[in-house]
Amino acid sequence: MTLSLAETRYDRQERITWWDQGRLAASRVLVVGAGALGNEIVKNLALVGVGHVDVIDMDRIEHSNLARCVFFRDGDEGQAKATVLARAADELNPLCSVRGLVMKVQQLGDATLLDYDLVIAGLDNREARLWVNAACRRLGRTWIDGAIEGLQGLARVFPPEGPCYECTLSAADFHAMSHRRSCALLSPEDIVSGKTPTNATTASMIAGVEVQEAIKILVGREDLVALNGRVWRLEGDSMMASVIGYVEDDQCMAHDWWEELDTDDHGATCLDDIAQRLHDTWGRPERILFSDDVIRVGDCPACGAETALVGARSVLPEGAGRCSECHGELPTESTTSLTMDDPLMTVPFQDWIWPDRQFVTFLSQDSEIHVVVPGGSDG
Ligand SMILES: [Zn+2]
Ligand SMILES: [Zn+2]
């Protein structure tokens, strides 16, 4: 009798009674963030043999990352974190396919999340967490969050039902974020990149907890998941750990579950194409809703430069609200909905700054459908 390489490689973990290597090998996971947590998350996913892992991060490796990131080496500085991490993890376990995506997670668009069984985050900012949370929630995907600061850390699981990440935020948290968001269009230099104190051991422990829960979900043993709607909190000084349940907020804006999805763009070149098709096949659309604000920037009133553009707020280039010629403030307009006679309806998608595959909601008098809109330019 001969054993395949995969069988012997995974022998010890397969002795865990509920383990299912086949399901892990068939799983697709998106890891958001390729920093200290992302390195440890991807390392664990590759070691246990999760078949397909995509890791997304727009940042490049800095010298100070080397002390916390197991896959980064001297000489990697300046290279994209996601690319280096994916390559190294691919070598760690050739039975896994790990891809690096160098972009913001928002650039993927919510429709892309349907390609994955699970999303695991190693993020350092609330904006990206909010985006992941809302997109996973409406598409019925579970996501796992982790955070570290100093010797403290937390890990938590947000399934499509029950309390979500947004439920855990206070009004003051939202106020701080909306201030940062409105600044983002104007002064990128003001956005201080998060330089919180962290170290390798805390990252390793928190990522370990995140992936432990991920494995249970991926092999279909939801009954074993301990952190659904709950947080595992580690105080690294005292080594005290606790589990606390979150309370669901009935008024939470993120609790929007989408039933009718149309993931085929049918070759549409503008929103009006989609509206026409829906009119013939589904019903008469009356309004469009965007889950991410759409920003229209006008031409520069001060110097007359042609600066007009349109796009989703989360993927607009930083500083898009300021004239590149005279540095004057540009007129901007933000909208979350359109009527069918809006001039934007006929603007070709290629002229939009838009995520790769993002749903747009069409509303008729009595129903709604979410149609994928293909990516425009990258800004
Ligand atoms: Zn919520
Ligand atoms: Zn100008």
Coordinates of C-alpha atoms and ligand atoms in Angstrom, one line a residue:
M1 CA 0.0 0.0 0.0
T2 CA 1.3 3.4 -0.9
L3 CA 0.4 6.7 0.9
S4 CA 0.2 9.9 -1.1
L5 CA 2.5 12.7 0.0
A6 CA -0.5 14.7 1.2
E7 CA -1.6 11.8 3.5
T8 CA 1.7 11.5 5.3
R9 CA 2.2 15.2 5.4
Y10 CA -1.0 15.8 7.3
D11 CA -1.0 12.6 9.3
R12 CA -0.8 14.1 12.8
Q13 CA -3.5 16.7 12.4
E14 CA -5.8 14.2 10.7
R15 CA -5.7 12.2 14.0
I16 CA -7.8 15.1 15.4
T17 CA -11.2 13.3 15.4
W18 CA -13.2 16.0 13.5
W19 CA -10.5 17.0 11.1
D20 CA -11.4 17.0 7.4
Q21 CA -8.3 17.5 5.2
G22 CA -10.3 17.2 2.0
R23 CA -12.5 20.1 2.9
L24 CA -9.6 22.2 3.9
A25 CA -7.8 21.5 0.6
A26 CA -11.0 22.5 -1.3
S27 CA -11.4 25.7 0.8
R28 CA -10.9 29.3 -0.5
V29 CA -9.9 31.9 2.0
L30 CA -9.3 35.6 1.6
V31 CA -6.8 37.1 4.1
V32 CA -7.1 40.9 4.4
G33 CA -3.8 42.4 5.5
A34 CA -0.2 41.1 5.0
G35 CA 1.3 42.6 8.1
A36 CA 2.2 41.0 11.4
L37 CA -1.2 39.3 11.8
G38 CA -1.5 38.5 8.1
N39 CA 1.9 36.7 8.0
E40 CA 0.9 34.5 10.9
I41 CA -2.6 33.9 9.5
V42 CA -1.2 32.8 6.1
K43 CA 1.5 30.7 7.7
N44 CA -1.1 28.7 9.7
L45 CA -3.4 28.4 6.7
A46 CA -0.6 27.1 4.6
L47 CA 0.7 24.7 7.2
V48 CA -2.7 23.1 7.8
G49 CA -3.2 22.8 4.1
V50 CA -6.0 25.2 3.2
G51 CA -6.1 24.8 -0.6
H52 CA -6.5 28.4 -1.9
V53 CA -5.5 31.5 -0.1
D54 CA -5.5 35.0 -1.5
V55 CA -3.8 37.7 0.6
I56 CA -4.5 41.3 -0.1
D57 CA -2.6 44.4 1.0
M58 CA -1.6 47.5 -0.8
D59 CA 1.5 48.3 1.4
R60 CA 5.2 47.7 0.8
I61 CA 7.6 46.2 3.2
E62 CA 9.5 48.5 5.6
H63 CA 12.5 47.7 7.7
S64 CA 10.4 47.8 10.9
N65 CA 8.2 45.0 9.6
L66 CA 11.0 42.5 9.7
A67 CA 10.8 42.0 13.5
R68 CA 7.1 40.9 13.3
C69 CA 6.7 39.1 10.0
V70 CA 7.9 35.6 9.7
F71 CA 8.0 35.6 5.9
F72 CA 9.9 38.9 5.3
R73 CA 13.6 39.0 4.9
D74 CA 16.3 41.6 4.8
G75 CA 16.4 42.8 1.2
D76 CA 12.6 42.6 0.8
E77 CA 12.1 46.2 1.8
G78 CA 10.2 48.2 -0.8
Q79 CA 8.5 45.1 -2.3
A80 CA 4.8 44.6 -2.0
K81 CA 3.9 42.8 1.3
A82 CA 1.2 40.6 -0.3
T83 CA 3.5 39.4 -3.1
V84 CA 6.4 38.5 -0.8
L85 CA 4.1 36.8 1.7
A86 CA 2.3 34.8 -1.0
R87 CA 5.5 33.6 -2.6
A88 CA 7.0 32.4 0.7
A89 CA 3.8 30.7 1.9
D90 CA 3.6 28.9 -1.5
E91 CA 7.0 27.5 -0.8
L92 CA 6.1 26.5 2.8
N93 CA 3.5 24.2 1.5
P94 CA 3.5 23.5 -2.3
L95 CA 0.1 21.8 -1.9
C96 CA -1.5 25.2 -1.2
S97 CA -2.0 27.9 -3.8
V98 CA -1.3 31.3 -2.3
R99 CA -1.8 34.5 -4.3
G100 CA -0.9 38.0 -3.4
L101 CA -3.1 40.9 -4.4
V102 CA -1.6 44.4 -4.2
M103 CA -4.5 46.7 -3.6
K104 CA -7.0 47.9 -1.0
V105 CA -9.6 45.3 -0.1
Q106 CA -12.3 47.8 -1.2
Q107 CA -10.8 47.7 -4.7
L108 CA -11.9 44.0 -5.0
G109 CA -15.5 45.0 -4.7
D110 CA -18.1 43.2 -2.7
A111 CA -19.1 40.7 -5.5
T112 CA -15.5 39.3 -5.4
L113 CA -16.1 38.1 -1.8
L114 CA -18.5 35.5 -3.2
D115 CA -15.4 33.6 -4.5
Y116 CA -14.4 32.8 -0.9
D117 CA -15.7 30.5 1.8
L118 CA -14.3 32.7 4.5
V119 CA -12.6 36.1 5.1
I120 CA -9.9 36.5 7.8
A121 CA -8.7 39.9 8.7
G122 CA -5.4 41.2 10.1
L123 CA -6.2 44.8 9.7
D124 CA -5.0 48.0 11.4
N125 CA -7.9 50.3 10.6
R126 CA -11.6 50.6 11.2
E127 CA -12.5 51.8 7.7
A128 CA -11.4 48.5 6.1
R129 CA -13.0 46.5 8.9
L130 CA -16.3 48.3 8.4
W131 CA -16.2 47.6 4.6
V132 CA -15.4 43.9 5.1
N133 CA -18.1 43.6 7.8
A134 CA -20.9 45.2 5.7
A135 CA -20.0 43.3 2.5
C136 CA -19.7 40.0 4.3
R137 CA -23.0 40.6 6.1
R138 CA -25.1 41.3 3.1
L139 CA -23.6 38.4 1.1
G140 CA -24.0 35.9 3.9
R141 CA -20.2 35.3 4.5
T142 CA -18.6 34.8 7.9
W143 CA -15.5 36.9 8.6
I144 CA -12.9 36.6 11.4
D145 CA -11.3 39.7 12.9
G146 CA -8.1 40.1 14.9
A147 CA -6.4 43.1 16.5
I148 CA -3.2 43.6 18.4
E149 CA -1.8 46.5 20.5
G150 CA 1.1 46.1 22.8
L151 CA 0.8 42.8 24.6
Q152 CA -3.0 42.9 24.2
G153 CA -5.0 41.4 21.5
L154 CA -8.4 40.1 20.5
A155 CA -10.0 37.7 18.0
R156 CA -13.6 37.4 17.1
V157 CA -15.9 35.7 14.6
F158 CA -18.8 37.6 12.8
P159 CA -21.2 35.2 11.1
P160 CA -24.0 36.6 8.9
E161 CA -26.4 36.6 11.8
G162 CA -26.2 38.0 15.3
P163 CA -24.0 40.9 16.4
C164 CA -21.7 42.2 13.8
Y165 CA -18.5 44.4 13.9
E166 CA -20.6 47.6 13.5
C167 CA -22.7 46.6 16.5
T168 CA -19.6 46.8 18.6
L169 CA -18.8 50.4 17.7
S170 CA -20.0 53.4 19.7
A171 CA -21.3 56.8 18.4
A172 CA -18.0 58.3 19.3
D173 CA -16.2 55.7 17.2
F174 CA -18.4 56.7 14.2
H175 CA -17.8 60.4 14.7
A176 CA -14.0 59.9 14.7
M177 CA -14.3 57.9 11.5
S178 CA -16.6 60.2 9.6
H179 CA -14.1 63.0 10.4
R180 CA -11.2 61.0 9.0
R181 CA -13.3 60.0 5.9
S182 CA -14.2 63.6 5.0
C183 CA -10.5 64.5 5.4
A184 CA -9.4 61.7 3.1
L185 CA -10.5 63.4 -0.1
L186 CA -8.5 66.5 0.7
S187 CA -5.4 65.9 2.7
P188 CA -3.8 62.5 2.5
E189 CA -0.7 63.8 4.3
D190 CA -2.9 64.2 7.4
I191 CA -3.9 60.6 7.6
V192 CA -1.4 59.2 10.0
S193 CA -0.5 55.6 9.2
G194 CA -1.2 53.5 12.3
K195 CA 2.0 53.0 14.2
T196 CA 0.7 51.2 17.2
P197 CA 3.1 49.2 19.4
T198 CA 3.0 45.5 18.5
N199 CA 5.3 42.5 18.5
A200 CA 5.7 39.1 17.0
T201 CA 4.4 37.1 20.0
T202 CA 1.1 38.8 20.3
A203 CA 0.5 38.7 16.6
S204 CA 1.3 35.0 16.6
M205 CA -1.1 34.2 19.5
I206 CA -4.0 36.2 18.0
A207 CA -3.6 34.9 14.5
G208 CA -3.4 31.4 16.0
V209 CA -6.9 31.9 17.6
E210 CA -8.3 33.3 14.4
V211 CA -7.1 30.4 12.3
Q212 CA -8.2 27.9 14.9
E213 CA -11.8 29.1 14.5
A214 CA -11.3 29.3 10.7
I215 CA -10.4 25.6 10.5
K216 CA -13.6 24.6 12.4
I217 CA -15.7 26.7 10.0
L218 CA -14.0 25.4 6.9
V219 CA -14.4 21.8 7.8
G220 CA -18.1 22.4 8.4
R221 CA -18.0 22.1 12.2
E222 CA -19.8 25.3 13.1
D223 CA -20.9 23.6 16.3
L224 CA -17.3 23.8 17.5
V225 CA -16.9 27.5 16.8
A226 CA -16.6 29.2 20.2
L227 CA -16.3 32.9 19.1
N228 CA -19.4 33.5 16.9
G229 CA -20.5 37.0 18.0
R230 CA -18.1 36.8 20.8
V231 CA -14.6 38.2 21.5
W232 CA -11.6 36.4 22.9
R233 CA -9.5 39.0 24.6
L234 CA -5.9 38.5 25.8
E235 CA -4.1 40.7 28.3
G236 CA -0.6 39.7 27.6
D237 CA 0.9 41.3 30.8
S238 CA -1.1 39.2 33.2
M239 CA -1.8 36.4 30.7
M240 CA -5.4 36.7 31.6
A241 CA -7.8 35.8 28.7
S242 CA -11.6 36.2 28.6
V243 CA -14.5 35.6 26.3
I244 CA -17.3 38.1 26.1
G245 CA -20.4 38.0 24.0
Y246 CA -21.5 41.0 22.0
V247 CA -25.0 42.4 22.0
E248 CA -26.8 42.7 18.7
D249 CA -27.9 46.3 17.9
D250 CA -31.4 46.2 16.4
Q251 CA -30.8 49.5 14.7
C252 CA -27.4 48.5 13.2
M253 CA -27.1 49.8 9.6
A254 CA -25.0 46.9 8.5
H255 CA -27.8 44.3 8.9
D256 CA -28.8 44.2 5.3
W257 CA -29.1 40.7 3.8
W258 CA -29.3 40.6 0.0
E259 CA -31.5 38.0 -1.5
E260 CA -31.5 38.5 -5.2
L261 CA -28.0 38.7 -6.7
D262 CA -27.2 39.0 -10.4
T263 CA -23.5 38.3 -10.8
D264 CA -23.4 38.4 -14.6
D265 CA -22.9 41.9 -16.0
H266 CA -24.3 40.8 -19.4
G267 CA -21.7 43.0 -21.1
A268 CA -23.3 46.2 -19.9
T269 CA -21.2 49.3 -20.6
C270 CA -23.1 51.8 -18.4
L271 CA -25.8 51.7 -15.7
D272 CA -28.4 52.6 -18.3
D273 CA -27.6 49.3 -20.1
I274 CA -28.4 47.4 -16.9
A275 CA -31.6 49.4 -16.3
Q276 CA -32.8 48.6 -19.9
R277 CA -32.2 44.9 -19.4
L278 CA -33.9 44.8 -16.1
H279 CA -36.8 46.7 -17.5
D280 CA -37.3 43.9 -20.1
T281 CA -36.6 40.9 -17.7
W282 CA -37.3 41.9 -14.1
G283 CA -39.4 45.1 -13.7
R284 CA -39.1 48.8 -14.1
P285 CA -36.2 50.2 -12.0
E286 CA -37.0 53.5 -10.4
R287 CA -33.9 54.1 -8.4
I288 CA -30.3 52.9 -7.9
L289 CA -28.6 52.6 -4.5
F290 CA -24.9 52.4 -3.9
S291 CA -23.5 50.7 -0.8
D292 CA -20.3 52.9 -1.1
D293 CA -20.8 56.7 -1.6
V294 CA -20.3 57.8 -5.2
I295 CA -18.3 61.0 -5.5
R296 CA -18.5 63.4 -8.4
V297 CA -15.6 65.8 -8.6
G298 CA -15.9 68.8 -10.8
D299 CA -13.4 70.8 -12.9
C300 CA -11.2 73.2 -11.0
P301 CA -13.1 76.5 -10.5
A302 CA -9.8 78.4 -9.7
C303 CA -7.5 77.5 -12.7
G304 CA -10.0 75.7 -15.0
A305 CA -8.1 72.4 -15.1
E306 CA -10.1 69.5 -16.3
T307 CA -10.3 67.6 -13.0
A308 CA -13.8 66.1 -13.3
L309 CA -14.1 62.5 -12.3
V310 CA -16.6 60.1 -10.8
G311 CA -16.0 57.0 -8.6
A312 CA -16.7 55.1 -5.4
R313 CA -15.3 56.9 -2.4
S314 CA -13.3 54.0 -1.0
V315 CA -11.3 53.5 -4.2
L316 CA -10.8 57.2 -5.2
P317 CA -7.1 58.1 -5.1
E318 CA -6.1 60.0 -2.0
G319 CA -6.2 63.7 -2.6
A320 CA -8.7 63.5 -5.4
G321 CA -10.5 66.5 -3.9
R322 CA -7.6 68.8 -4.6
C323 CA -6.5 70.3 -8.0
S324 CA -3.2 68.8 -9.1
E325 CA -2.4 72.0 -11.0
C326 CA -3.2 74.8 -8.5
H327 CA -3.8 72.7 -5.4
G328 CA -7.2 74.5 -4.9
E329 CA -10.1 72.6 -3.4
L330 CA -12.3 71.0 -6.0
P331 CA -16.1 71.0 -6.0
T332 CA -17.3 67.5 -4.9
E333 CA -20.7 66.0 -4.6
S334 CA -21.5 62.8 -2.7
T335 CA -24.4 60.6 -3.5
T336 CA -25.8 57.2 -2.5
S337 CA -28.7 57.0 -4.9
L338 CA -29.6 57.9 -8.5
T339 CA -32.8 58.3 -10.4
M340 CA -33.0 56.8 -13.9
D341 CA -32.6 60.2 -15.6
D342 CA -29.4 61.1 -13.9
P343 CA -26.6 61.9 -16.4
L344 CA -24.3 59.3 -14.6
M345 CA -26.6 56.6 -15.9
T346 CA -25.0 56.9 -19.4
V347 CA -21.4 57.5 -18.3
P348 CA -19.4 54.4 -19.5
F349 CA -18.1 52.2 -16.7
Q350 CA -14.5 52.7 -18.1
D351 CA -14.7 56.3 -17.1
W352 CA -15.6 55.5 -13.5
I353 CA -13.1 54.8 -10.7
W354 CA -14.7 51.7 -9.5
P355 CA -13.9 48.4 -7.7
D356 CA -13.2 45.2 -9.7
R357 CA -16.7 43.7 -9.2
Q358 CA -19.1 45.7 -7.0
F359 CA -22.9 45.2 -6.7
V360 CA -25.3 48.1 -7.3
T361 CA -28.8 47.9 -6.1
F362 CA -31.7 48.6 -8.4
L363 CA -35.1 49.3 -6.8
S364 CA -38.5 48.9 -8.5
Q365 CA -41.7 49.9 -6.9
D366 CA -41.9 46.6 -4.9
S367 CA -38.6 44.8 -5.1
E368 CA -34.8 45.1 -5.3
I369 CA -32.1 43.3 -7.2
H370 CA -28.3 43.6 -6.8
V371 CA -26.4 43.6 -10.1
V372 CA -22.7 43.4 -10.4
V373 CA -21.0 46.3 -12.1
P374 CA -17.6 45.6 -13.6
G375 CA -14.5 47.6 -12.7
G376 CA -13.7 50.9 -14.4
S377 CA -10.3 52.6 -14.4
D378 CA -7.9 52.2 -11.5
G379 CA -7.8 56.0 -10.9
Ligands
ZN1 ZN -24.4 45.0 13.4
ZN2 ZN -6.8 74.2 -10.2

